[in-house]
Amino acid sequence: MALRPDEFYDHAVAVADSERRLPLARMTGWDISPFEPDGLRVAPLRPPVLPEPPRHGEDPSDCNACRDRDEGIWFNDHWRLVRIAGVGVPLVLMLHPRDHYDMADLPDELAAELGLLSTRIVRHMQALPHVARAHVYRFGDGGAHLHVWFFARPEGQAQLYGSWLVVWDDLLPEYPAEVAEADAEVVADALVASHGGHRSPTGEPAA
Ligand SMILES: [Zn+2]
């Protein structure tokens, strides 16, 4: 039987201390962890919140991703790609459907295109100089409108491997914006060549 929310909480705090702090384990013990275990402690585990609060944009009429459907560096009829500014890794891009869908209600045709687009975006990001790998994330706890993250890992920074990358990104100083902007344009142009679509929201040349 699956654990109910209260049972899951009881199951977890059974191994926590008197302040409901879980022990440090696994990822914090990896040698690529951004944090050394000494002096590090886990936040107290909070009880479940039920029902869960609504996410941003549950109502499409109040959804920023729908409002911004014409903003980005690459577009086709169904998708748009955006560069996220102010990050520490060389490049972070975000892919959104232009219409209001979450991942679980994406029509099959768009779901199939998401596979192709994700593969091509990764390929074009990894073709950039000094980008070793592009990682793909989909969370969706903050916004109801599907948004898929693409994070570029800088070449040679083997300490930034894997799932800690987003935390390292938050710790690093901002990567030079003019370099990231130029790299994003290279990816967008390569995507026009490999997948079609265009650099402006309507397909008209930019004024
Ligand atoms: Zn939306």
GROMACS .gro file of C-alpha atoms and ligand atoms in nm:
model
  208
    1MET     CA    1   0.000   0.000   0.000
    2ALA     CA    2   0.126   0.347  -0.089
    3LEU     CA    3   0.188   0.570   0.211
    4ARG     CA    4  -0.071   0.842   0.274
    5PRO     CA    5   0.082   1.193   0.317
    6ASP     CA    6   0.072   1.169   0.698
    7GLU     CA    7   0.217   0.817   0.688
    8PHE     CA    8   0.497   0.933   0.458
    9TYR     CA    9   0.577   1.212   0.705
   10ASP     CA   10   0.578   0.977   1.004
   11HIS     CA   11   0.796   0.733   0.811
   12ALA     CA   12   1.052   1.012   0.742
   13VAL     CA   13   1.062   1.176   1.086
   14ALA     CA   14   1.109   0.834   1.247
   15VAL     CA   15   1.478   0.858   1.146
   16ALA     CA   16   1.509   1.234   1.221
   17ASP     CA   17   1.637   1.393   1.543
   18SER     CA   18   1.424   1.566   1.807
   19GLU     CA   19   1.407   1.880   1.587
   20ARG     CA   20   1.286   1.670   1.291
   21ARG     CA   21   1.621   1.711   1.114
   22LEU     CA   22   1.714   1.416   0.889
   23PRO     CA   23   2.073   1.292   0.897
   24LEU     CA   24   2.315   1.400   0.624
   25ALA     CA   25   2.334   1.118   0.374
   26ARG     CA   26   2.422   1.012   0.021
   27MET     CA   27   2.452   1.322  -0.200
   28THR     CA   28   2.613   1.540   0.068
   29GLY     CA   29   2.874   1.266   0.104
   30TRP     CA   30   2.966   1.265  -0.265
   31ASP     CA   31   3.304   1.418  -0.339
   32ILE     CA   32   3.132   1.649  -0.593
   33SER     CA   33   2.896   1.792  -0.330
   34PRO     CA   34   2.924   2.172  -0.313
   35PHE     CA   35   2.901   2.149   0.068
   36GLU     CA   36   3.137   1.989   0.319
   37PRO     CA   37   2.953   1.787   0.583
   38ASP     CA   38   3.117   1.971   0.878
   39GLY     CA   39   2.882   2.244   0.998
   40LEU     CA   40   2.608   2.144   0.755
   41ARG     CA   41   2.269   2.045   0.895
   42VAL     CA   42   1.937   1.950   0.738
   43ALA     CA   43   1.635   2.180   0.773
   44PRO     CA   44   1.356   2.045   0.994
   45LEU     CA   45   1.110   1.841   0.785
   46ARG     CA   46   0.774   2.017   0.770
   47PRO     CA   47   0.444   1.828   0.789
   48PRO     CA   48   0.246   1.778   0.465
   49VAL     CA   49   0.030   2.067   0.335
   50LEU     CA   50  -0.307   1.945   0.216
   51PRO     CA   51  -0.461   2.030  -0.014
   52GLU     CA   52  -0.148   2.158  -0.190
   53PRO     CA   53  -0.155   2.530  -0.276
   54PRO     CA   54  -0.215   2.614  -0.645
   55ARG     CA   55   0.091   2.674  -0.863
   56HIS     CA   56   0.145   2.992  -1.063
   57GLY     CA   57  -0.066   2.986  -1.380
   58GLU     CA   58  -0.310   2.709  -1.291
   59ASP     CA   59  -0.561   2.943  -1.457
   60PRO     CA   60  -0.434   3.017  -1.812
   61SER     CA   61  -0.584   3.369  -1.794
   62ASP     CA   62  -0.334   3.444  -1.515
   63CYS     CA   63  -0.030   3.259  -1.661
   64ASN     CA   64   0.294   3.448  -1.733
   65ALA     CA   65   0.409   3.181  -1.981
   66CYS     CA   66   0.089   3.236  -2.183
   67ARG     CA   67   0.128   3.615  -2.158
   68ASP     CA   68   0.489   3.587  -2.287
   69ARG     CA   69   0.410   3.347  -2.575
   70ASP     CA   70   0.586   3.582  -2.822
   71GLU     CA   71   0.907   3.620  -2.619
   72GLY     CA   72   1.217   3.415  -2.688
   73ILE     CA   73   1.511   3.341  -2.918
   74TRP     CA   74   1.343   3.069  -3.133
   75PHE     CA   75   0.979   2.987  -3.220
   76ASN     CA   76   0.759   2.762  -3.423
   77ASP     CA   77   0.379   2.725  -3.415
   78HIS     CA   78   0.383   2.513  -3.098
   79TRP     CA   79   0.704   2.592  -2.905
   80ARG     CA   80   0.935   2.874  -2.804
   81LEU     CA   81   1.285   2.876  -2.657
   82VAL     CA   82   1.405   3.136  -2.406
   83ARG     CA   83   1.748   3.221  -2.262
   84ILE     CA   84   1.749   3.250  -1.882
   85ALA     CA   85   1.962   3.547  -1.775
   86GLY     CA   86   2.177   3.584  -1.463
   87VAL     CA   87   2.299   3.225  -1.431
   88GLY     CA   88   2.642   3.090  -1.332
   89VAL     CA   89   2.684   2.812  -1.589
   90PRO     CA   90   2.762   2.909  -1.951
   91LEU     CA   91   2.405   2.880  -2.081
   92VAL     CA   92   2.057   2.799  -1.948
   93LEU     CA   93   1.769   2.770  -2.196
   94MET     CA   94   1.400   2.701  -2.130
   95LEU     CA   95   1.152   2.544  -2.370
   96HIS     CA   96   0.777   2.621  -2.339
   97PRO     CA   97   0.476   2.515  -2.544
   98ARG     CA   98   0.322   2.837  -2.677
   99ASP     CA   99  -0.026   2.720  -2.570
  100HIS     CA  100  -0.114   2.632  -2.211
  101TYR     CA  101  -0.024   2.269  -2.143
  102ASP     CA  102   0.146   2.088  -1.857
  103MET     CA  103   0.352   1.781  -1.939
  104ALA     CA  104   0.083   1.529  -1.842
  105ASP     CA  105  -0.178   1.687  -2.072
  106LEU     CA  106   0.051   1.749  -2.371
  107PRO     CA  107  -0.116   1.616  -2.691
  108ASP     CA  108   0.073   1.324  -2.850
  109GLU     CA  109   0.184   1.532  -3.147
  110LEU     CA  110   0.348   1.790  -2.920
  111ALA     CA  111   0.491   1.521  -2.693
  112ALA     CA  112   0.660   1.360  -2.992
  113GLU     CA  113   0.798   1.696  -3.103
  114LEU     CA  114   0.926   1.759  -2.748
  115GLY     CA  115   1.147   1.452  -2.784
  116LEU     CA  116   1.294   1.573  -3.112
  117LEU     CA  117   1.335   1.931  -2.992
  118SER     CA  118   1.501   1.827  -2.664
  119THR     CA  119   1.747   1.607  -2.851
  120ARG     CA  120   1.833   1.882  -3.099
  121ILE     CA  121   1.869   2.154  -2.833
  122VAL     CA  122   2.108   1.928  -2.636
  123ARG     CA  123   2.304   1.853  -2.954
  124HIS     CA  124   2.339   2.223  -3.044
  125MET     CA  125   2.433   2.329  -2.688
  126GLN     CA  126   2.697   2.055  -2.668
  127ALA     CA  127   2.841   2.178  -3.000
  128LEU     CA  128   2.928   2.513  -2.836
  129PRO     CA  129   3.295   2.563  -2.747
  130HIS     CA  130   3.371   2.488  -2.381
  131VAL     CA  131   3.033   2.326  -2.310
  132ALA     CA  132   3.090   1.963  -2.213
  133ARG     CA  133   2.732   1.850  -2.166
  134ALA     CA  134   2.375   1.983  -2.162
  135HIS     CA  135   2.145   1.850  -1.888
  136VAL     CA  136   1.763   1.843  -1.919
  137TYR     CA  137   1.526   1.901  -1.626
  138ARG     CA  138   1.150   1.918  -1.591
  139PHE     CA  139   1.014   1.995  -1.242
  140GLY     CA  140   0.685   2.185  -1.258
  141ASP     CA  141   0.618   2.248  -0.889
  142GLY     CA  142   0.631   2.626  -0.930
  143GLY     CA  143   0.451   2.691  -1.259
  144ALA     CA  144   0.161   2.501  -1.415
  145HIS     CA  145   0.268   2.578  -1.775
  146LEU     CA  146   0.523   2.318  -1.895
  147HIS     CA  147   0.879   2.452  -1.893
  148VAL     CA  148   1.180   2.231  -1.969
  149TRP     CA  149   1.527   2.342  -1.850
  150PHE     CA  150   1.852   2.292  -2.042
  151PHE     CA  151   2.171   2.354  -1.840
  152ALA     CA  152   2.515   2.370  -2.003
  153ARG     CA  153   2.803   2.236  -1.794
  154PRO     CA  154   3.136   2.414  -1.850
  155GLU     CA  155   3.408   2.197  -2.003
  156GLY     CA  156   3.653   2.048  -1.757
  157GLN     CA  157   3.454   2.133  -1.443
  158ALA     CA  158   3.413   1.771  -1.340
  159GLN     CA  159   3.311   1.877  -0.988
  160LEU     CA  160   2.991   2.012  -1.147
  161TYR     CA  161   2.882   1.666  -1.265
  162GLY     CA  162   2.524   1.550  -1.239
  163SER     CA  163   2.241   1.649  -1.011
  164TRP     CA  164   2.433   1.903  -0.798
  165LEU     CA  165   2.481   2.120  -1.109
  166VAL     CA  166   2.180   2.341  -1.040
  167VAL     CA  167   2.311   2.414  -0.689
  168TRP     CA  168   2.660   2.495  -0.818
  169ASP     CA  169   2.490   2.722  -1.075
  170ASP     CA  170   2.330   2.913  -0.791
  171LEU     CA  171   2.667   2.951  -0.610
  172LEU     CA  172   2.875   3.059  -0.912
  173PRO     CA  173   2.915   3.424  -1.019
  174GLU     CA  174   2.718   3.529  -1.324
  175TYR     CA  175   2.864   3.402  -1.653
  176PRO     CA  176   2.944   3.690  -1.895
  177ALA     CA  177   2.603   3.785  -2.038
  178GLU     CA  178   2.732   3.889  -2.380
  179VAL     CA  179   2.895   3.547  -2.429
  180ALA     CA  180   2.579   3.362  -2.319
  181GLU     CA  181   2.366   3.578  -2.546
  182ALA     CA  182   2.586   3.508  -2.848
  183ASP     CA  183   2.592   3.134  -2.767
  184ALA     CA  184   2.211   3.131  -2.736
  185GLU     CA  185   2.187   3.284  -3.084
  186VAL     CA  186   2.415   3.011  -3.222
  187VAL     CA  187   2.185   2.746  -3.069
  188ALA     CA  188   1.873   2.922  -3.204
  189ASP     CA  189   2.018   2.946  -3.557
  190ALA     CA  190   2.121   2.579  -3.545
  191LEU     CA  191   1.768   2.488  -3.434
  192VAL     CA  192   1.618   2.674  -3.732
  193ALA     CA  193   1.847   2.465  -3.953
  194SER     CA  194   1.778   2.129  -3.786
  195HIS     CA  195   1.412   2.163  -3.684
  196GLY     CA  196   1.268   2.456  -3.881
  197GLY     CA  197   1.089   2.740  -3.707
  198HIS     CA  198   1.219   3.095  -3.694
  199ARG     CA  199   1.392   3.356  -3.482
  200SER     CA  200   1.089   3.587  -3.446
  201PRO     CA  201   0.749   3.500  -3.295
  202THR     CA  202   0.556   3.533  -3.623
  203GLY     CA  203   0.825   3.417  -3.866
  204GLU     CA  204   0.857   3.773  -4.001
  205PRO     CA  205   1.213   3.910  -4.014
  206ALA     CA  206   1.295   4.121  -3.709
  207ALA     CA  207   1.242   4.493  -3.768
  208ZN      ZN  208   0.014   2.914  -1.963
   0.00000   0.00000   0.00000
